[in-house]
Backbone as CSV, one residue per row, in Angstrom:
resi,resn,N_x,N_y,N_z,CA_x,CA_y,CA_z,C_x,C_y,C_z
1,UNK,70.527,25.918,-32.629,69.592,26.539,-31.767,69.583,25.798,-30.431
2,UNK,69.650,26.543,-29.407,69.728,25.981,-28.069,68.360,26.049,-27.394
3,UNK,67.916,24.948,-26.762,66.610,24.864,-26.092,66.798,25.304,-24.651
4,UNK,65.789,26.052,-24.155,65.857,26.517,-22.770,65.809,25.326,-21.826
5,UNK,66.482,25.475,-20.716,66.599,24.352,-19.795,65.274,24.011,-19.108
6,UNK,64.393,24.913,-18.967,63.108,24.625,-18.290,62.154,23.852,-19.191
7,UNK,62.382,23.879,-20.503,61.478,23.228,-21.430,61.878,21.795,-21.734
8,UNK,63.022,21.394,-21.352,63.500,20.053,-21.676,62.594,18.997,-21.043
9,UNK,62.112,18.032,-21.831,61.275,16.982,-21.271,62.061,16.137,-20.277
10,UNK,61.437,15.854,-19.147,62.101,15.055,-18.119,61.826,13.576,-18.306
11,UNK,60.718,13.278,-19.008,60.364,11.882,-19.246,60.280,11.666,-20.748
12,UNK,60.423,10.438,-21.172,60.314,10.161,-22.613,58.881,10.376,-23.103
13,UNK,58.723,10.508,-24.400,57.431,10.803,-25.019,56.419,9.685,-24.760
14,UNK,56.846,8.434,-24.769,55.890,7.333,-24.570,55.273,7.355,-23.168
15,UNK,55.978,7.890,-22.181,55.423,8.011,-20.824,54.321,9.065,-20.825
16,UNK,54.555,10.180,-21.500,53.527,11.222,-21.580,52.278,10.701,-22.287
17,UNK,52.482,9.996,-23.390,51.340,9.442,-24.122,50.609,8.415,-23.266
18,UNK,51.312,7.583,-22.549,50.699,6.596,-21.661,49.870,7.252,-20.563
19,UNK,50.410,8.323,-19.976,49.682,9.040,-18.917,48.412,9.667,-19.487
20,UNK,48.516,10.249,-20.672,47.337,10.855,-21.298,46.267,9.784,-21.542
21,UNK,46.649,8.616,-22.050,45.679,7.544,-22.277,45.066,7.047,-20.970
22,UNK,45.844,6.929,-19.943,45.321,6.489,-18.640,44.317,7.496,-18.100
23,UNK,44.645,8.781,-18.206,43.729,9.827,-17.741,42.446,9.813,-18.570
24,UNK,42.559,9.649,-19.880,41.379,9.586,-20.739,40.513,8.366,-20.407
25,UNK,41.136,7.221,-20.212,40.394,6.006,-19.878,39.708,6.162,-18.521
26,UNK,40.398,6.759,-17.557,39.795,6.989,-16.239,38.617,7.958,-16.347
27,UNK,38.762,9.012,-17.152,37.678,9.980,-17.312,36.466,9.326,-17.977
28,UNK,36.698,8.542,-19.011,35.597,7.840,-19.674,34.938,6.862,-18.698
29,UNK,35.730,6.175,-17.897,35.181,5.247,-16.898,34.309,5.965,-15.878
30,UNK,34.759,7.132,-15.413,33.974,7.906,-14.453,32.672,8.374,-15.102
31,UNK,32.744,8.848,-16.341,31.540,9.281,-17.046,30.566,8.122,-17.251
32,UNK,31.070,6.966,-17.642,30.208,5.799,-17.821,29.579,5.347,-16.495
33,UNK,30.364,5.401,-15.440,29.835,5.018,-14.128,28.726,5.974,-13.701
34,UNK,28.931,7.267,-13.896,27.900,8.249,-13.550,26.649,8.074,-14.377
35,UNK,26.812,7.845,-15.679,25.665,7.622,-16.552,24.916,6.355,-16.146
36,UNK,25.638,5.287,-15.870,25.012,4.029,-15.449,24.270,4.199,-14.127
37,UNK,24.861,4.953,-13.211,24.230,5.200,-11.915,22.887,5.908,-12.104
38,UNK,22.870,6.934,-12.948,21.621,7.653,-13.201,20.581,6.760,-13.867
39,UNK,21.005,5.983,-14.833,20.065,5.118,-15.549,19.508,4.028,-14.633
40,UNK,20.355,3.446,-13.804,19.898,2.394,-12.890,18.945,2.990,-11.856
41,UNK,19.246,4.181,-11.343,18.333,4.827,-10.396,16.977,5.099,-11.041
42,UNK,16.981,5.583,-12.287,15.718,5.837,-12.987,14.954,4.532,-13.195
43,UNK,15.652,3.469,-13.549,15.011,2.173,-13.757,14.405,1.642,-12.455
44,UNK,15.149,1.732,-11.391,14.652,1.261,-10.090,13.455,2.095,-9.652
45,UNK,13.524,3.394,-9.835,12.421,4.263,-9.445,11.163,3.956,-10.257
46,UNK,11.318,3.759,-11.552,10.166,3.431,-12.395,9.563,2.085,-12.017
47,UNK,10.403,1.087,-11.792,9.874,-0.227,-11.439,9.240,-0.209,-10.048
48,UNK,9.793,0.585,-9.145,9.199,0.714,-7.814,7.829,1.378,-7.906
49,UNK,7.726,2.432,-8.711,6.427,3.078,-8.899,5.414,2.114,-9.501
50,UNK,5.830,1.363,-10.501,4.926,0.390,-11.120,4.473,-0.666,-10.121
51,UNK,5.424,-1.173,-9.342,5.094,-2.192,-8.345,4.169,-1.625,-7.276
52,UNK,4.441,-0.406,-6.825,3.594,0.238,-5.824,2.179,0.415,-6.349
53,UNK,2.043,0.873,-7.584,0.717,1.067,-8.168,-0.012,-0.259,-8.336
54,UNK,0.714,-1.297,-8.713,0.098,-2.612,-8.864,-0.385,-3.153,-7.519
55,UNK,0.432,-2.994,-6.488,0.033,-3.450,-5.149,-1.141,-2.629,-4.634
56,UNK,-1.117,-1.318,-4.882,-2.232,-0.470,-4.452,-3.529,-0.890,-5.134
57,UNK,-3.458,-1.194,-6.412,-4.650,-1.662,-7.123,-5.145,-2.986,-6.556
58,UNK,-4.215,-3.887,-6.241,-4.601,-5.171,-5.650,-5.267,-4.976,-4.288
59,UNK,-4.719,-4.096,-3.479,-5.292,-3.841,-2.148,-6.687,-3.251,-2.275
60,UNK,-6.857,-2.295,-3.187,-8.180,-1.700,-3.397,-9.173,-2.762,-3.853
61,UNK,-8.759,-3.623,-4.758,-9.636,-4.692,-5.239,-10.019,-5.637,-4.104
62,UNK,-9.049,-6.020,-3.298,-9.323,-6.924,-2.169,-10.264,-6.263,-1.166
63,UNK,-9.997,-4.991,-0.839,-10.862,-4.305,0.127,-12.282,-4.157,-0.405
64,UNK,-12.412,-3.823,-1.673,-13.761,-3.714,-2.247,-14.459,-5.067,-2.219
65,UNK,-13.718,-6.110,-2.538,-14.308,-7.451,-2.534,-14.723,-7.874,-1.129
66,UNK,-13.902,-7.552,-0.143,-14.187,-7.982,1.229,-15.273,-7.137,1.888
67,UNK,-15.284,-5.841,1.634,-16.190,-4.952,2.349,-17.494,-4.661,1.616
68,UNK,-17.575,-4.942,0.338,-18.820,-4.621,-0.372,-20.023,-5.402,0.166
69,UNK,-19.897,-6.694,0.516,-21.071,-7.370,1.098,-21.490,-6.755,2.434
70,UNK,-20.521,-6.339,3.225,-20.845,-5.746,4.525,-21.518,-4.397,4.322
71,UNK,-21.019,-3.619,3.382,-21.628,-2.318,3.102,-23.049,-2.503,2.598
72,UNK,-23.257,-3.481,1.741,-24.612,-3.749,1.240,-25.537,-4.197,2.369
73,UNK,-25.021,-4.996,3.286,-25.831,-5.438,4.428,-26.234,-4.252,5.285
74,UNK,-25.299,-3.360,5.542,-25.613,-2.181,6.351,-26.632,-1.297,5.636
75,UNK,-26.482,-1.137,4.327,-27.459,-0.350,3.573,-28.844,-0.990,3.637
76,UNK,-28.911,-2.308,3.485,-30.205,-2.995,3.558,-30.826,-2.883,4.949
77,UNK,-29.996,-2.952,5.979,-30.515,-2.789,7.337,-31.065,-1.383,7.540
78,UNK,-30.452,-0.410,6.885,-30.971,0.954,6.958,-32.341,1.063,6.320
79,UNK,-32.558,0.344,5.223,-33.864,0.362,4.558,-34.898,-0.464,5.314
80,UNK,-34.442,-1.417,6.117,-35.372,-2.298,6.830,-36.036,-1.604,8.015
81,UNK,-35.598,-0.443,8.390,-36.221,0.275,9.488,-35.633,-0.031,10.847
82,UNK,-34.537,-0.745,10.874,-33.920,-1.084,12.160,-33.455,0.186,12.871
83,UNK,-32.949,1.124,12.133,-32.429,2.344,12.759,-33.532,3.329,13.104
84,UNK,-34.747,3.103,12.633,-35.858,4.022,12.894,-36.701,3.613,14.106
85,UNK,-36.428,2.453,14.683,-37.232,1.986,15.819,-37.068,2.944,16.994
86,UNK,-38.200,3.216,17.682,-38.194,4.216,18.751,-37.955,3.627,20.147
87,UNK,-38.377,2.400,20.377,-38.213,1.815,21.711,-37.736,0.370,21.581
88,UNK,-37.507,-0.261,22.714,-36.934,-1.599,22.729,-37.855,-2.619,22.053
89,UNK,-39.158,-2.495,22.244,-40.076,-3.452,21.637,-39.980,-3.408,20.114
90,UNK,-39.954,-2.206,19.557,-39.837,-2.068,18.108,-38.478,-2.601,17.622
91,UNK,-37.465,-2.375,18.407,-36.131,-2.843,18.031,-36.054,-4.363,18.064
92,UNK,-36.677,-4.961,19.060,-36.650,-6.421,19.165,-37.452,-7.079,18.052
93,UNK,-38.416,-6.365,17.486,-39.158,-6.897,16.347,-38.261,-7.052,15.118
94,UNK,-37.160,-6.340,15.104,-36.229,-6.388,13.974,-35.166,-7.482,14.128
95,UNK,-35.210,-8.260,15.186,-34.205,-9.308,15.411,-34.143,-10.334,14.274
96,UNK,-35.254,-10.760,13.690,-35.121,-11.696,12.557,-34.341,-11.099,11.381
97,UNK,-34.505,-9.808,11.151,-33.755,-9.154,10.068,-32.260,-9.164,10.399
98,UNK,-31.931,-8.853,11.636,-30.517,-8.856,12.059,-29.934,-10.264,12.007
99,UNK,-30.728,-11.246,12.440,-30.249,-12.631,12.409,-29.982,-13.074,10.975
100,UNK,-30.875,-12.726,10.056,-30.666,-13.100,8.657,-29.448,-12.395,8.070
101,UNK,-29.203,-11.150,8.494,-28.014,-10.427,8.014,-26.747,-11.150,8.464
102,UNK,-26.728,-11.654,9.680,-25.550,-12.387,10.160,-25.421,-13.745,9.481
103,UNK,-26.545,-14.376,9.161,-26.493,-15.660,8.451,-25.943,-15.453,7.044
104,UNK,-26.367,-14.372,6.403,-25.902,-14.088,5.047,-24.429,-13.687,4.997
105,UNK,-23.916,-13.152,6.076,-22.517,-12.723,6.143,-21.814,-13.487,7.265
106,UNK,-21.352,-14.688,7.017,-20.787,-15.511,8.093,-19.492,-14.948,8.685
107,UNK,-18.812,-14.084,7.965,-17.566,-13.522,8.495,-17.797,-12.305,9.381
108,UNK,-19.028,-11.830,9.435,-19.348,-10.678,10.266,-19.428,-11.144,11.713
109,UNK,-18.728,-10.456,12.586,-18.695,-10.870,13.990,-19.823,-10.258,14.805
110,UNK,-20.507,-9.275,14.276,-21.608,-8.686,15.011,-22.112,-7.437,14.319
111,UNK,-23.284,-7.024,14.730,-23.880,-5.796,14.225,-24.190,-4.903,15.407
112,UNK,-23.999,-3.634,15.234,-24.318,-2.673,16.276,-25.057,-1.500,15.682
113,UNK,-26.087,-1.056,16.394,-26.893,0.059,15.909,-26.977,1.081,17.034
114,UNK,-26.568,2.286,16.726,-26.664,3.377,17.688,-27.872,4.239,17.372
115,UNK,-28.533,4.720,18.417,-29.734,5.528,18.255,-29.488,6.936,18.787
116,UNK,-30.344,7.854,18.349,-30.181,9.266,18.715,-30.284,9.496,20.215
117,UNK,-31.087,8.673,20.891,-31.270,8.867,22.331,-30.135,8.265,23.159
118,UNK,-29.099,7.718,22.486,-27.945,7.171,23.188,-28.001,5.671,23.378
119,UNK,-29.125,5.051,23.038,-29.225,3.600,23.147,-28.356,2.940,22.081
120,UNK,-27.932,1.736,22.406,-27.088,0.980,21.482,-27.545,-0.465,21.506
121,UNK,-27.834,-1.005,20.341,-28.260,-2.394,20.226,-27.126,-3.175,19.568
122,UNK,-26.575,-4.125,20.310,-25.500,-4.967,19.788,-26.061,-6.360,19.545
123,UNK,-25.713,-6.905,18.419,-26.227,-8.213,18.033,-25.065,-9.035,17.507
124,UNK,-24.790,-10.167,18.160,-23.667,-11.023,17.786,-24.148,-12.459,17.645
125,UNK,-23.534,-13.198,16.732,-23.907,-14.619,16.632,-23.293,-15.408,17.787
126,UNK,-24.033,-16.363,18.281,-23.513,-17.258,19.319,-23.396,-18.639,18.689
127,UNK,-22.189,-19.025,18.437,-21.958,-20.277,17.712,-21.707,-21.460,18.641
128,UNK,-21.453,-21.184,19.892,-21.203,-22.272,20.834,-22.371,-22.357,21.813
129,UNK,-22.657,-23.567,22.248,-23.790,-23.800,23.141,-23.617,-23.075,24.478
130,UNK,-22.399,-22.985,24.971,-22.152,-22.299,26.244,-22.501,-20.813,26.131
131,UNK,-22.199,-20.196,25.016,-22.574,-18.798,24.800,-24.086,-18.639,24.750
132,UNK,-24.754,-19.554,24.082,-26.199,-19.476,23.965,-26.855,-19.603,25.346
133,UNK,-26.311,-20.477,26.174,-26.870,-20.669,27.522,-26.667,-19.411,28.366
134,UNK,-25.568,-18.701,28.156,-25.291,-17.491,28.925,-26.314,-16.402,28.598
135,UNK,-26.688,-16.273,27.337,-27.556,-15.173,26.922,-29.042,-15.529,26.920
136,UNK,-29.408,-16.768,27.169,-30.834,-17.134,27.197,-31.505,-16.732,28.462
């Protein structure tokens, strides 16, 4: 029986088998690389979300810790009648309350109260003698 000339193998069988194994190994390598890429991206995304949530919780805790005394001071000043004073004399009667609020909150740089008639009362601590002399 005579074999057709177009079907005759041009390379030995071991070369064909070697090429098939190389192609299979390359395909498996590409599949593993793609799978690893997806898994690493998912891992990074999950850890980033966890870290972001942890930092957000820390920031909220810090802000609540830092601002809660100031918020309480403002609420107490609202109950003290400072915002209800009608004229300058009544407002100046509230200066001891404002001074005590600043003493209780040493990190507060000042208090300001706005009134419906457009008046604004600003109260700041003067820690240096030169400042005190300027405002006396």
